[in-house]
XYZ file of C-alpha atoms in Angstrom:
150
model
C -6.400 -53.535 -79.161
C -3.799 -56.499 -78.887
C -0.973 -54.815 -80.947
C -1.540 -51.848 -78.151
C -1.216 -54.601 -75.169
C 1.637 -56.056 -77.052
C 3.411 -52.159 -77.076
C 2.668 -51.535 -73.717
C 3.915 -54.648 -72.281
C 7.024 -54.505 -74.346
C 7.308 -51.034 -73.009
C 6.843 -51.445 -69.603
C 9.529 -54.393 -69.697
C 11.888 -52.528 -71.396
C 11.559 -49.579 -69.900
C 11.701 -51.139 -66.254
C 15.098 -53.109 -66.803
C 16.756 -49.797 -68.647
C 15.724 -47.869 -65.248
C 17.173 -50.875 -63.058
C 20.452 -51.280 -65.340
C 21.147 -47.402 -65.891
C 20.567 -46.727 -61.890
C 22.464 -49.665 -61.037
C 25.592 -48.387 -63.338
C 25.291 -44.868 -62.033
C 25.855 -47.071 -58.215
C 29.248 -48.223 -59.710
C 30.588 -44.957 -59.551
C 33.738 -44.042 -57.432
C 31.641 -41.477 -55.406
C 28.958 -44.129 -54.688
C 31.681 -46.890 -53.582
C 29.799 -49.543 -55.152
C 26.468 -49.144 -53.241
C 23.710 -51.675 -54.021
C 19.989 -50.349 -55.307
C 18.468 -51.401 -52.050
C 21.493 -49.631 -49.988
C 20.946 -46.777 -52.093
C 17.556 -46.728 -51.619
C 17.579 -46.529 -48.212
C 19.986 -43.592 -48.066
C 17.643 -41.966 -50.278
C 14.669 -43.071 -47.728
C 16.555 -41.856 -44.662
C 17.503 -38.558 -46.179
C 13.847 -37.729 -46.896
C 12.705 -39.023 -44.006
C 15.172 -37.305 -41.740
C 14.167 -34.039 -43.529
C 10.238 -34.968 -42.789
C 10.914 -36.132 -39.506
C 10.229 -39.633 -40.403
C 13.263 -41.244 -39.999
C 13.127 -44.267 -37.354
C 13.445 -47.903 -38.745
C 9.617 -48.055 -38.681
C 9.253 -45.103 -40.948
C 11.970 -46.334 -43.374
C 10.547 -49.946 -43.065
C 6.863 -48.772 -44.273
C 8.342 -45.977 -47.180
C 10.310 -49.148 -48.475
C 8.383 -51.967 -48.254
C 10.900 -54.321 -46.682
C 11.027 -56.240 -43.598
C 12.550 -55.029 -40.411
C 15.404 -57.475 -40.396
C 16.179 -56.517 -44.010
C 16.440 -53.062 -42.926
C 18.676 -54.030 -39.853
C 21.151 -55.901 -42.191
C 21.140 -52.948 -44.841
C 21.311 -50.023 -41.599
C 24.274 -52.031 -40.060
C 26.460 -52.189 -43.319
C 26.029 -48.632 -44.112
C 26.704 -47.792 -40.657
C 29.995 -49.868 -41.208
C 30.441 -48.233 -44.494
C 29.915 -44.897 -42.897
C 26.656 -43.612 -45.007
C 23.986 -43.341 -41.950
C 24.202 -43.081 -38.440
C 21.815 -43.941 -35.364
C 20.976 -41.366 -32.783
C 18.760 -41.693 -29.791
C 15.993 -39.254 -30.007
C 16.304 -36.095 -27.753
C 12.485 -36.042 -26.861
C 12.223 -39.593 -26.829
C 15.148 -41.409 -25.450
C 13.334 -44.764 -26.465
C 13.202 -43.455 -30.197
C 16.389 -44.152 -32.570
C 16.254 -42.492 -35.395
C 18.716 -43.240 -38.355
C 20.421 -40.060 -40.193
C 22.416 -39.903 -43.201
C 26.050 -38.558 -42.398
C 27.852 -36.267 -44.667
C 29.066 -39.144 -46.887
C 25.496 -40.635 -46.969
C 24.188 -36.970 -48.390
C 27.034 -36.625 -50.740
C 25.862 -39.762 -52.562
C 22.194 -38.936 -52.270
C 22.955 -36.010 -54.148
C 24.631 -37.696 -56.838
C 21.592 -40.208 -57.104
C 19.113 -37.254 -57.017
C 21.011 -35.835 -60.024
C 20.303 -39.217 -61.939
C 16.673 -38.899 -61.228
C 16.651 -35.274 -61.923
C 18.270 -35.728 -65.575
C 15.813 -38.642 -66.324
C 12.649 -36.513 -65.440
C 14.094 -33.409 -66.888
C 14.807 -35.147 -70.144
C 11.435 -36.973 -70.320
C 9.838 -32.970 -69.370
C 11.250 -31.660 -72.163
C 10.581 -33.889 -75.040
C 6.686 -33.066 -74.241
C 3.909 -30.649 -74.510
C 1.968 -29.724 -71.172
C -1.017 -31.907 -72.665
C 1.340 -34.780 -73.432
C 2.972 -34.296 -69.802
C -0.918 -34.541 -67.904
C -1.609 -37.804 -70.256
C 1.743 -39.005 -69.236
C 1.401 -38.385 -65.704
C -1.963 -40.063 -65.632
C -0.751 -43.375 -67.086
C 1.940 -43.387 -64.679
C -0.617 -42.926 -61.724
C -2.457 -46.122 -63.231
C 0.705 -47.957 -63.544
C 1.627 -46.732 -59.603
C -2.314 -47.839 -58.888
C -1.782 -51.324 -60.138
C 1.627 -51.791 -58.021
C -0.147 -50.399 -55.006
C -3.415 -52.495 -55.390
C -1.250 -55.704 -56.136
C 1.114 -55.848 -53.014
C 0.857 -58.391 -50.708
């Protein structure tokens, strides 16, 4: 059991760091305009939220687990860089929606492609039974993080 604990701990630490490093490197391309990870994940949340009708500041704060102040600063930066725009809701003028620009949609496609390659590579290396166990294990990791949110 001690050996398994050590293997799982080392694996989680290494994988987490490697995913971050690789994802950050993918954002240092010309197409990504040297966006920060936070900026990219906010663009992703804006794109996903726009499709689902969940693209107000409150929606994005909830999906990203960040403060309203952090989101405001990030959105202001992304507006200046041309990745997102603010738009008053047509039905309820009190509501402001955050929308991706074409530039924002384009960089989100590049980012989504990175995720697609990563998931496809993992899936292609496993049998259906292995995938089922992998998904179960990832659910346990996700549940741990969700239950330890402050």
